[in-house]
Amino acid sequence: MNIALYTLAEASLAAQIGIPTFIIGILGLVFGVLLAIASKVFAVETDPRVDEINEILPGANCGGCGNPGCAGYADAIVNKGEAINKCAPGGAAVVAEIAKIMGQEASEVQPMVAHIHCSSGGHKNTNWRYQYQGVFSCKSAVNLAGGPNACEWGCLGFNDCQRACLFDAIQVDADGMRQIDMEKCTGCGACAAACPRNLISIHPIDQKVFINCSSKAKGPEARAACGSEHACIGCGLCAKKCPEGAITVTDNLAHIDAEKCTGCGVCAEACPTKAIVVLGSRF
Amino acid sequence: MTYIGEIFVMAMSAIFIQNFLLSRFLGLCPFLGVSTRIDSAFGMGMAVIFVMTLTSSITYLINVYLLAAYPYLQTIAFILTIAALVQFVEMVIQKNAPALYKSLGVYLPLITTNCAVLGVALLNTTAVRSDGVTPYNFLDSTLNGFFSGVGFTTVLLAMAGIRQRLGLVKLPKYMRGMPIALILAGTMALAFYGFMGFKL
């Protein structure tokens, strides 16, 4: 039974290499064949639709749908009756494909994108309280005495959102400001979850007017702390000027109701600190 | 010594004195990962017992009949065996106990790289009976694998039992989760240290 015919010292070089290779090869072959047989015997029947849907999904595993990854979402659609329009990165095309497989009507999906509600956070437009020299991460910086920037609501500028983005949609420009590429952004919300200051909101792509500030400090404080000088001071001028009544001011900060906003831009012109932006016509 | 006595010595030393988790410190990943609930710990333990026993017997045959002249092939051949076995166990569990398959999660394939399993296969090749001379035969190796698995499961279950109760205890925030589990593991290892030096 012992197939080692001669000892290593006597064996030729070819045998020294060949026999061990042969042994391992045979072992692998035997186990491979046995496993192949076992996989037929113990085959588990899965719904083929799960695999089909999983192939259609973008495979980014962003978790935006609330499931652990794309495979989890595919399983949830087929086995738990989850809604088919939750995949933000896939958009309408993916929903249509899934609808075809599941035999459902494709419901209209509003494409969503992210927006950063702060105009600070760059090299030039941030007031620093101290020089932070730790790990280059917002989550880490915000834990050191409340963060190195003067505005305790403002962007820290350590690009956690950029690193969280799976679609390369957030770029840092020459001034150190994060710019969201609306073409690439899928509205999955990974950046919003990564921001320790909750500066990022996900909104319908046709919303154009935003308050570019999240400071709840009183007017003079907000202004003093803000490096970009575009702080919302909570004056309420925008709320008064808005023809649709879409703006409310709470906690010294204006909010725009996306449902009522028509994108006229009156508020942006009225704002004394230029804290309101109309996308496509940045100041 | 009679063979029954021999088996007793082997069992005691594999379960208590040379316990894989708390004396040899092998296979700690599932020890911390799957010890949060008793039922999944039990499933994991059973899978490990099964894999260890089969591995011990198969690797014994491979070692004696195939690798006698090539002892340096032991590690790679044993890993191959273990990987195939774990794959097999995974298929069986997925077919027959889907709930257990879900609760074991990633730790089931991780048995492949569980060094306790490779450890028992490699230790069997050099292990000797209590007379200090006779090397393990086929039955000895298989039994040693089985008892090592039992020792693994015993400690895993004890740990899971304590951790389940710890879930009800009010702990300071910095102690919750992994820190207290590690302290627990260390304390248990100290207790098992008391078995060291028993001469059976």
Short mmCIF file of C-alpha atoms in Angstrom, two decimals:
data_model
loop_
_atom_site.label_atom_id
_atom_site.label_comp_id
_atom_site.label_asym_id
_atom_site.label_seq_id
_atom_site.Cartn_x
_atom_site.Cartn_y
_atom_site.Cartn_z
CA MET A 1 0.00 0.00 0.00
CA ASN A 2 2.94 2.29 0.65
CA ILE A 3 3.49 4.03 -2.68
CA ALA A 4 6.69 5.78 -1.59
CA LEU A 5 8.93 3.29 -3.40
CA TYR A 6 12.29 4.73 -2.51
CA THR A 7 13.64 7.20 0.00
CA LEU A 8 14.40 10.77 -0.91
CA ALA A 9 18.15 10.29 -0.99
CA GLU A 10 17.99 7.60 -3.70
CA ALA A 11 15.26 9.20 -5.76
CA SER A 12 16.01 11.13 -8.91
CA LEU A 13 15.17 14.82 -8.99
CA ALA A 14 12.15 14.15 -11.18
CA ALA A 15 10.80 11.64 -8.67
CA GLN A 16 11.52 13.99 -5.77
CA ILE A 17 9.33 16.60 -7.34
CA GLY A 18 6.96 14.34 -9.22
CA ILE A 19 5.81 11.93 -6.52
CA PRO A 20 4.76 14.56 -3.94
CA THR A 21 3.03 16.52 -6.69
CA PHE A 22 1.29 13.36 -7.76
CA ILE A 23 0.18 12.56 -4.20
CA ILE A 24 -1.29 16.01 -3.61
CA GLY A 25 -2.82 16.00 -7.06
CA ILE A 26 -4.50 12.64 -6.47
CA LEU A 27 -5.76 13.80 -3.07
CA GLY A 28 -7.22 16.92 -4.62
CA LEU A 29 -8.82 14.92 -7.42
CA VAL A 30 -10.39 12.41 -5.04
CA PHE A 31 -11.77 15.11 -2.74
CA GLY A 32 -12.96 17.10 -5.73
CA VAL A 33 -14.89 14.17 -7.16
CA LEU A 34 -16.37 13.31 -3.76
CA LEU A 35 -17.47 16.92 -3.22
CA ALA A 36 -18.99 17.07 -6.67
CA ILE A 37 -21.04 13.98 -5.89
CA ALA A 38 -22.00 15.37 -2.47
CA SER A 39 -23.11 18.67 -4.01
CA LYS A 40 -25.57 16.74 -6.19
CA VAL A 41 -26.83 14.63 -3.29
CA PHE A 42 -27.18 17.52 -0.87
CA ALA A 43 -28.26 20.13 -3.39
CA VAL A 44 -30.49 22.80 -1.87
CA GLU A 45 -33.17 24.12 -4.17
CA THR A 46 -33.17 27.89 -4.24
CA ASP A 47 -35.56 30.10 -6.09
CA PRO A 48 -33.83 30.84 -9.43
CA ARG A 49 -35.29 34.34 -9.32
CA VAL A 50 -33.00 35.21 -6.40
CA ASP A 51 -29.91 34.62 -8.52
CA GLU A 52 -31.42 36.40 -11.52
CA ILE A 53 -32.25 39.50 -9.48
CA ASN A 54 -28.88 39.38 -7.81
CA GLU A 55 -27.23 39.53 -11.24
CA ILE A 56 -29.28 42.55 -12.26
CA LEU A 57 -28.57 44.53 -9.09
CA PRO A 58 -25.52 46.80 -9.36
CA GLY A 59 -23.50 44.76 -6.88
CA ALA A 60 -22.25 47.80 -5.01
CA ASN A 61 -23.50 46.37 -1.67
CA CYS A 62 -24.11 49.94 -0.47
CA GLY A 63 -26.90 48.93 1.92
CA GLY A 64 -29.07 51.86 0.82
CA CYS A 65 -32.11 49.57 0.55
CA GLY A 66 -31.78 48.53 4.20
CA ASN A 67 -30.64 44.98 3.44
CA PRO A 68 -27.16 43.54 4.01
CA GLY A 69 -25.88 43.86 0.46
CA CYS A 70 -27.38 43.16 -2.93
CA ALA A 71 -27.73 39.41 -2.39
CA GLY A 72 -29.71 40.12 0.78
CA TYR A 73 -32.01 42.48 -1.12
CA ALA A 74 -32.55 39.93 -3.90
CA ASP A 75 -33.48 37.34 -1.28
CA ALA A 76 -35.80 39.79 0.48
CA ILE A 77 -37.63 40.65 -2.76
CA VAL A 78 -38.35 37.03 -3.60
CA ASN A 79 -38.88 35.51 -0.16
CA LYS A 80 -40.13 38.38 2.01
CA GLY A 81 -42.07 40.39 -0.51
CA GLU A 82 -39.92 43.48 -0.19
CA ALA A 83 -40.68 46.41 -2.51
CA ILE A 84 -38.77 46.24 -5.77
CA ASN A 85 -37.98 49.96 -6.09
CA LYS A 86 -35.54 50.34 -3.21
CA CYS A 87 -32.32 50.10 -5.18
CA ALA A 88 -31.17 53.71 -5.52
CA PRO A 89 -27.93 53.01 -7.44
CA GLY A 90 -29.74 50.84 -9.99
CA GLY A 91 -32.38 53.41 -10.78
CA ALA A 92 -35.37 52.93 -13.06
CA ALA A 93 -33.65 50.46 -15.41
CA VAL A 94 -33.00 47.95 -12.63
CA VAL A 95 -36.51 48.33 -11.24
CA ALA A 96 -37.95 47.59 -14.69
CA GLU A 97 -35.80 44.46 -15.00
CA ILE A 98 -36.76 43.22 -11.53
CA ALA A 99 -40.42 43.94 -12.28
CA LYS A 100 -40.12 41.74 -15.37
CA ILE A 101 -38.75 38.85 -13.31
CA MET A 102 -41.23 39.24 -10.49
CA GLY A 103 -44.18 39.87 -12.82
CA GLN A 104 -45.01 43.19 -11.14
CA GLU A 105 -45.72 46.63 -12.50
CA ALA A 106 -42.65 48.85 -12.41
CA SER A 107 -43.43 51.82 -10.22
CA GLU A 108 -41.90 55.18 -11.04
CA VAL A 109 -38.75 55.91 -9.06
CA GLN A 110 -37.70 59.44 -8.30
CA PRO A 111 -33.89 59.57 -8.66
CA MET A 112 -32.30 60.86 -5.47
CA VAL A 113 -29.02 62.64 -4.95
CA ALA A 114 -27.04 63.86 -1.95
CA HIS A 115 -26.37 67.43 -0.91
CA ILE A 116 -23.94 68.74 1.71
CA HIS A 117 -25.59 71.43 3.81
CA CYS A 118 -22.49 73.45 4.63
CA SER A 119 -20.32 75.92 2.73
CA SER A 120 -17.30 75.53 5.03
CA GLY A 121 -14.82 72.71 5.30
CA GLY A 122 -12.10 73.77 2.85
CA HIS A 123 -8.57 75.10 3.40
CA LYS A 124 -9.59 78.72 2.89
CA ASN A 125 -13.04 78.93 4.38
CA THR A 126 -12.83 77.21 7.75
CA ASN A 127 -12.06 78.86 11.07
CA TRP A 128 -9.97 76.49 13.13
CA ARG A 129 -9.98 76.38 16.91
CA TYR A 130 -6.89 74.19 17.10
CA GLN A 131 -4.60 72.31 14.79
CA TYR A 132 -5.76 68.70 14.57
CA GLN A 133 -2.96 66.25 13.90
CA GLY A 134 -4.66 62.92 14.50
CA VAL A 135 -6.06 60.30 12.15
CA PHE A 136 -7.36 61.89 8.95
CA SER A 137 -11.02 61.16 9.56
CA CYS A 138 -14.06 63.24 10.51
CA LYS A 139 -15.26 60.61 12.98
CA SER A 140 -11.94 60.75 14.77
CA ALA A 141 -11.56 64.55 14.65
CA VAL A 142 -15.05 65.22 15.95
CA ASN A 143 -14.24 63.28 19.12
CA LEU A 144 -11.34 65.53 20.08
CA ALA A 145 -12.84 68.38 22.09
CA GLY A 146 -15.83 68.60 19.76
CA GLY A 147 -13.81 68.93 16.58
CA PRO A 148 -11.12 71.32 15.40
CA ASN A 149 -13.33 73.76 13.48
CA ALA A 150 -14.93 76.72 15.17
CA CYS A 151 -18.47 75.92 14.00
CA GLU A 152 -19.71 72.93 15.91
CA TRP A 153 -22.27 72.17 13.20
CA GLY A 154 -19.96 72.66 10.24
CA CYS A 155 -18.07 70.40 7.88
CA LEU A 156 -14.81 69.13 9.35
CA GLY A 157 -13.24 68.58 5.96
CA PHE A 158 -11.61 65.20 6.54
CA ASN A 159 -13.51 63.58 3.65
CA ASP A 160 -15.26 60.70 5.43
CA CYS A 161 -18.12 61.16 2.94
CA GLN A 162 -15.76 60.89 -0.01
CA ARG A 163 -14.30 57.63 1.29
CA ALA A 164 -17.78 56.28 2.03
CA CYS A 165 -18.93 56.91 -1.54
CA LEU A 166 -18.94 53.70 -3.54
CA PHE A 167 -19.59 55.45 -6.84
CA ASP A 168 -16.76 57.98 -6.85
CA ALA A 169 -19.36 60.76 -6.89
CA ILE A 170 -17.72 63.01 -4.29
CA GLN A 171 -14.62 64.88 -5.37
CA VAL A 172 -12.45 67.27 -3.40
CA ASP A 173 -11.60 70.41 -5.36
CA ALA A 174 -8.46 72.56 -5.19
CA ASP A 175 -9.83 74.52 -2.22
CA GLY A 176 -10.44 71.35 -0.23
CA MET A 177 -14.20 71.51 -0.76
CA ARG A 178 -16.23 68.40 -1.43
CA GLN A 179 -18.26 68.56 -4.64
CA ILE A 180 -21.00 66.05 -5.38
CA ASP A 181 -21.17 64.86 -8.97
CA MET A 182 -24.90 64.69 -9.70
CA GLU A 183 -24.28 62.41 -12.67
CA LYS A 184 -22.57 59.77 -10.58
CA CYS A 185 -24.50 60.17 -7.32
CA THR A 186 -27.10 57.45 -6.88
CA GLY A 187 -28.62 58.72 -3.63
CA CYS A 188 -27.70 55.55 -1.72
CA GLY A 189 -27.08 57.54 1.45
CA ALA A 190 -23.72 56.00 2.37
CA CYS A 191 -22.14 59.48 2.69
CA ALA A 192 -25.01 60.75 4.84
CA ALA A 193 -24.46 57.86 7.23
CA ALA A 194 -20.71 58.48 7.27
CA CYS A 195 -20.94 62.18 8.17
CA PRO A 196 -20.61 62.56 11.95
CA ARG A 197 -22.26 65.99 11.76
CA ASN A 198 -25.24 64.84 9.67
CA LEU A 199 -24.62 67.52 7.07
CA ILE A 200 -25.69 65.44 4.10
CA SER A 201 -29.29 64.96 3.06
CA ILE A 202 -30.72 62.83 0.28
CA HIS A 203 -33.25 64.68 -1.83
CA PRO A 204 -35.08 64.30 -5.17
CA ILE A 205 -32.86 65.28 -8.07
CA ASP A 206 -35.22 68.05 -9.23
CA GLN A 207 -34.89 69.99 -5.97
CA LYS A 208 -32.60 72.92 -6.72
CA VAL A 209 -32.67 75.29 -3.75
CA PHE A 210 -30.79 74.50 -0.56
CA ILE A 211 -29.82 76.10 2.72
CA ASN A 212 -26.07 75.62 2.63
CA CYS A 213 -25.71 75.75 6.40
CA SER A 214 -26.63 73.56 9.34
CA SER A 215 -25.68 75.88 12.20
CA LYS A 216 -28.22 76.18 14.98
CA ALA A 217 -26.18 78.83 16.73
CA LYS A 218 -27.62 82.33 17.18
CA GLY A 219 -26.92 84.76 14.35
CA PRO A 220 -23.76 86.55 15.58
CA GLU A 221 -22.22 83.31 16.89
CA ALA A 222 -22.95 81.44 13.68
CA ARG A 223 -21.39 84.23 11.70
CA ALA A 224 -18.32 84.46 13.90
CA ALA A 225 -17.72 80.72 13.76
CA CYS A 226 -18.30 80.31 10.03
CA GLY A 227 -15.19 80.44 7.88
CA SER A 228 -17.10 80.83 4.63
CA GLU A 229 -19.24 83.71 5.92
CA HIS A 230 -22.27 82.01 4.43
CA ALA A 231 -23.85 81.04 7.73
CA CYS A 232 -27.60 80.96 8.21
CA ILE A 233 -28.27 83.51 10.92
CA GLY A 234 -31.92 82.59 11.28
CA CYS A 235 -33.16 86.08 10.35
CA GLY A 236 -36.26 84.73 8.62
CA LEU A 237 -36.02 87.03 5.61
CA CYS A 238 -36.22 84.08 3.23
CA ALA A 239 -39.35 82.78 4.94
CA LYS A 240 -40.99 86.18 4.48
CA LYS A 241 -39.97 86.54 0.84
CA CYS A 242 -40.87 83.00 -0.25
CA PRO A 243 -44.01 83.23 -2.41
CA GLU A 244 -44.92 79.60 -1.69
CA GLY A 245 -44.40 79.68 2.08
CA ALA A 246 -41.99 76.79 1.72
CA ILE A 247 -39.41 78.05 4.23
CA THR A 248 -39.65 77.82 8.00
CA VAL A 249 -37.07 78.91 10.57
CA THR A 250 -36.57 76.76 13.66
CA ASP A 251 -33.60 76.78 16.05
CA ASN A 252 -32.01 79.73 14.19
CA LEU A 253 -31.89 77.68 11.01
CA ALA A 254 -34.06 77.88 7.88
CA HIS A 255 -35.59 74.75 6.36
CA ILE A 256 -36.96 74.38 2.85
CA ASP A 257 -39.97 72.18 2.30
CA ALA A 258 -39.05 70.35 -0.90
CA GLU A 259 -42.70 69.65 -1.72
CA LYS A 260 -43.65 73.33 -1.80
CA CYS A 261 -40.43 74.75 -3.25
CA THR A 262 -40.73 75.73 -6.90
CA GLY A 263 -37.09 76.67 -7.31
CA CYS A 264 -37.78 80.33 -8.08
CA GLY A 265 -34.69 81.51 -6.21
CA VAL A 266 -36.24 84.56 -4.53
CA CYS A 267 -34.96 83.38 -1.16
CA ALA A 268 -31.38 83.06 -2.43
CA GLU A 269 -31.45 86.69 -3.55
CA ALA A 270 -32.98 87.84 -0.28
CA CYS A 271 -30.53 86.01 2.00
CA PRO A 272 -28.18 88.61 3.56
CA THR A 273 -25.41 86.04 4.13
CA LYS A 274 -25.83 84.16 0.83
CA ALA A 275 -26.48 80.96 2.77
CA ILE A 276 -29.06 79.79 0.23
CA VAL A 277 -27.90 78.32 -3.05
CA VAL A 278 -29.73 77.60 -6.25
CA LEU A 279 -27.98 74.72 -7.95
CA GLY A 280 -26.67 75.55 -11.39
CA SER A 281 -26.12 79.19 -10.40
CA ARG A 282 -23.61 79.00 -7.59
CA PHE A 283 -22.31 82.25 -6.21
CA MET B 1 -2.72 -0.17 31.31
CA THR B 2 -5.91 -1.54 29.82
CA TYR B 3 -7.27 0.10 26.67
CA ILE B 4 -10.26 1.49 28.59
CA GLY B 5 -7.86 3.24 30.94
CA GLU B 6 -5.94 4.52 27.96
CA ILE B 7 -9.11 6.02 26.49
CA PHE B 8 -9.96 7.62 29.84
CA VAL B 9 -6.53 9.25 30.02
CA MET B 10 -6.90 10.45 26.44
CA ALA B 11 -10.35 11.90 27.12
CA MET B 12 -9.33 13.68 30.31
CA SER B 13 -6.25 15.17 28.76
CA ALA B 14 -8.02 16.25 25.57
CA ILE B 15 -11.03 17.73 27.36
CA PHE B 16 -9.44 19.30 30.42
CA ILE B 17 -5.67 19.18 30.72
CA GLN B 18 -4.70 19.97 27.13
CA ASN B 19 -7.91 21.72 26.15
CA PHE B 20 -7.55 23.22 22.70
CA LEU B 21 -9.14 26.53 23.59
CA LEU B 22 -7.87 27.23 27.06
CA SER B 23 -4.52 25.42 27.24
CA ARG B 24 -3.26 25.28 23.68
CA PHE B 25 -5.04 28.50 22.63
CA LEU B 26 -5.97 27.15 19.20
CA GLY B 27 -9.18 27.99 17.39
CA LEU B 28 -10.01 31.14 19.34
CA CYS B 29 -11.97 32.79 16.52
CA PRO B 30 -15.21 30.82 17.00
CA PHE B 31 -14.58 30.81 20.75
CA LEU B 32 -15.21 34.57 20.77
CA GLY B 33 -17.38 34.76 17.68
CA VAL B 34 -20.02 32.07 18.19
CA SER B 35 -20.19 32.10 21.98
CA THR B 36 -22.94 34.69 22.31
CA ARG B 37 -25.84 32.24 22.25
CA ILE B 38 -25.98 28.69 23.57
CA ASP B 39 -27.88 27.15 20.66
CA SER B 40 -25.52 28.39 17.98
CA ALA B 41 -22.54 27.50 20.20
CA PHE B 42 -23.93 23.99 20.46
CA GLY B 43 -24.33 23.73 16.69
CA MET B 44 -20.82 25.02 16.14
CA GLY B 45 -19.50 22.55 18.72
CA MET B 46 -21.21 19.65 17.00
CA ALA B 47 -19.81 20.72 13.62
CA VAL B 48 -16.31 20.97 15.12
CA ILE B 49 -16.61 17.53 16.78
CA PHE B 50 -17.71 16.04 13.49
CA VAL B 51 -14.96 17.69 11.48
CA MET B 52 -12.26 16.93 14.06
CA THR B 53 -13.20 13.25 14.34
CA LEU B 54 -13.36 12.70 10.60
CA THR B 55 -10.21 14.76 10.02
CA SER B 56 -8.30 12.73 12.62
CA SER B 57 -9.21 9.41 11.06
CA ILE B 58 -8.69 10.45 7.44
CA THR B 59 -5.46 12.33 8.06
CA TYR B 60 -4.16 9.32 9.99
CA LEU B 61 -4.67 7.13 6.93
CA ILE B 62 -3.19 9.74 4.60
CA ASN B 63 -0.23 10.28 6.89
CA VAL B 64 0.61 6.60 7.29
CA TYR B 65 -0.07 5.31 3.81
CA LEU B 66 0.66 8.26 1.55
CA LEU B 67 2.99 10.62 3.33
CA ALA B 68 5.35 8.23 5.14
CA ALA B 69 8.29 9.32 2.99
CA TYR B 70 7.15 12.90 2.62
CA PRO B 71 6.43 14.27 6.10
CA TYR B 72 6.80 17.82 4.77
CA LEU B 73 3.56 17.33 2.82
CA GLN B 74 1.59 16.91 6.06
CA THR B 75 0.38 20.49 6.40
CA ILE B 76 -0.77 20.97 2.81
CA ALA B 77 -2.37 17.53 2.57
CA PHE B 78 -4.16 17.98 5.90
CA ILE B 79 -5.44 21.42 4.96
CA LEU B 80 -6.77 19.94 1.73
CA THR B 81 -8.55 17.24 3.70
CA ILE B 82 -10.00 19.69 6.20
CA ALA B 83 -11.19 22.06 3.49
CA ALA B 84 -12.96 19.25 1.66
CA LEU B 85 -14.53 17.99 4.88
CA VAL B 86 -15.76 21.40 5.94
CA GLN B 87 -17.26 21.92 2.52
CA PHE B 88 -19.02 18.60 2.93
CA VAL B 89 -20.29 19.44 6.42
CA GLU B 90 -21.52 22.78 5.14
CA MET B 91 -23.55 21.08 2.41
CA VAL B 92 -25.04 18.61 4.87
CA ILE B 93 -26.01 21.32 7.36
CA GLN B 94 -27.43 23.59 4.67
CA LYS B 95 -29.58 20.73 3.45
CA ASN B 96 -30.70 19.32 6.78
CA ALA B 97 -30.67 22.25 9.20
CA PRO B 98 -31.09 25.60 7.41
CA ALA B 99 -31.73 27.43 10.68
CA LEU B 100 -28.46 26.20 12.13
CA TYR B 101 -26.74 27.07 8.84
CA LYS B 102 -27.95 30.66 9.17
CA SER B 103 -26.98 31.06 12.83
CA LEU B 104 -23.48 29.67 12.23
CA GLY B 105 -23.02 32.07 9.36
CA VAL B 106 -19.46 32.73 8.34
CA TYR B 107 -18.02 30.68 11.19
CA LEU B 108 -18.86 27.41 9.48
CA PRO B 109 -16.52 27.95 6.50
CA LEU B 110 -14.06 29.38 9.00
CA ILE B 111 -13.66 25.91 10.52
CA THR B 112 -11.49 25.33 7.45
CA THR B 113 -8.92 27.70 8.80
CA ASN B 114 -9.60 26.80 12.41
CA CYS B 115 -6.15 25.91 13.65
CA ALA B 116 -7.64 23.59 16.30
CA VAL B 117 -8.66 21.21 13.52
CA LEU B 118 -5.30 21.34 11.79
CA GLY B 119 -3.73 21.21 15.25
CA VAL B 120 -5.37 17.93 16.19
CA ALA B 121 -4.35 16.39 12.85
CA LEU B 122 -0.73 17.45 13.22
CA LEU B 123 -0.52 16.56 16.93
CA ASN B 124 -1.88 13.09 16.17
CA THR B 125 1.11 12.37 13.94
CA THR B 126 3.56 12.78 16.83
CA ALA B 127 1.28 11.79 19.74
CA VAL B 128 2.15 8.79 21.90
CA ARG B 129 0.17 6.77 24.41
CA SER B 130 0.65 7.19 28.16
CA ASP B 131 3.56 4.70 28.18
CA GLY B 132 5.50 7.33 26.27
CA VAL B 133 6.56 5.03 23.42
CA THR B 134 3.63 3.59 21.44
CA PRO B 135 2.50 5.97 18.69
CA TYR B 136 -1.23 6.46 18.14
CA ASN B 137 -2.94 3.92 15.94
CA PHE B 138 -6.01 4.60 13.80
CA LEU B 139 -8.53 4.19 16.64
CA ASP B 140 -6.40 6.29 19.03
CA SER B 141 -6.23 9.13 16.51
CA THR B 142 -9.94 9.06 15.82
CA LEU B 143 -10.80 9.02 19.52
CA ASN B 144 -8.34 11.81 20.21
CA GLY B 145 -9.98 13.89 17.51
CA PHE B 146 -13.40 13.19 18.97
CA PHE B 147 -12.39 14.06 22.55
CA SER B 148 -10.58 17.20 21.41
CA GLY B 149 -13.81 18.26 19.74
CA VAL B 150 -15.73 17.48 22.91
CA GLY B 151 -13.27 19.60 24.90
CA PHE B 152 -13.73 22.43 22.39
CA THR B 153 -17.51 22.17 22.64
CA THR B 154 -17.48 22.00 26.46
CA VAL B 155 -15.56 25.23 26.77
CA LEU B 156 -17.55 26.91 23.99
CA LEU B 157 -20.82 26.02 25.75
CA ALA B 158 -19.52 27.19 29.14
CA MET B 159 -18.45 30.47 27.59
CA ALA B 160 -21.80 30.88 25.80
CA GLY B 161 -23.68 30.17 29.03
CA ILE B 162 -21.76 32.81 30.93
CA ARG B 163 -22.02 35.34 28.11
CA GLN B 164 -25.77 34.82 27.85
CA ARG B 165 -26.12 35.65 31.53
CA LEU B 166 -23.74 38.56 31.17
CA GLY B 167 -26.23 40.04 28.74
CA LEU B 168 -28.52 40.73 31.70
CA VAL B 169 -25.83 42.35 33.81
CA LYS B 170 -25.42 46.11 33.87
CA LEU B 171 -21.87 46.76 32.77
CA PRO B 172 -19.97 49.98 32.34
CA LYS B 173 -20.04 51.03 28.69
CA TYR B 174 -16.34 50.42 28.05
CA MET B 175 -16.67 46.83 29.31
CA ARG B 176 -19.59 45.75 27.14
CA GLY B 177 -19.10 43.22 24.37
CA MET B 178 -15.57 42.20 23.50
CA PRO B 179 -13.66 43.54 26.55
CA ILE B 180 -15.68 41.55 29.08
CA ALA B 181 -15.57 38.49 26.79
CA LEU B 182 -11.78 38.64 26.72
CA ILE B 183 -11.56 39.04 30.49
CA LEU B 184 -13.92 36.11 30.81
CA ALA B 185 -11.79 33.99 28.47
CA GLY B 186 -8.68 34.82 30.46
CA THR B 187 -10.35 33.93 33.76
CA MET B 188 -11.58 30.62 32.33
CA ALA B 189 -8.09 29.84 31.04
CA LEU B 190 -6.74 30.48 34.57
CA ALA B 191 -9.28 28.01 35.95
CA PHE B 192 -8.24 25.40 33.38
CA TYR B 193 -4.63 26.08 34.28
CA GLY B 194 -5.46 24.26 37.52
CA PHE B 195 -5.67 21.00 35.56
CA MET B 196 -2.10 21.33 34.37
CA GLY B 197 0.31 18.91 35.96
CA PHE B 198 -2.26 16.21 36.67
CA LYS B 199 -0.51 12.93 36.15
CA LEU B 200 -2.95 10.37 34.82
#
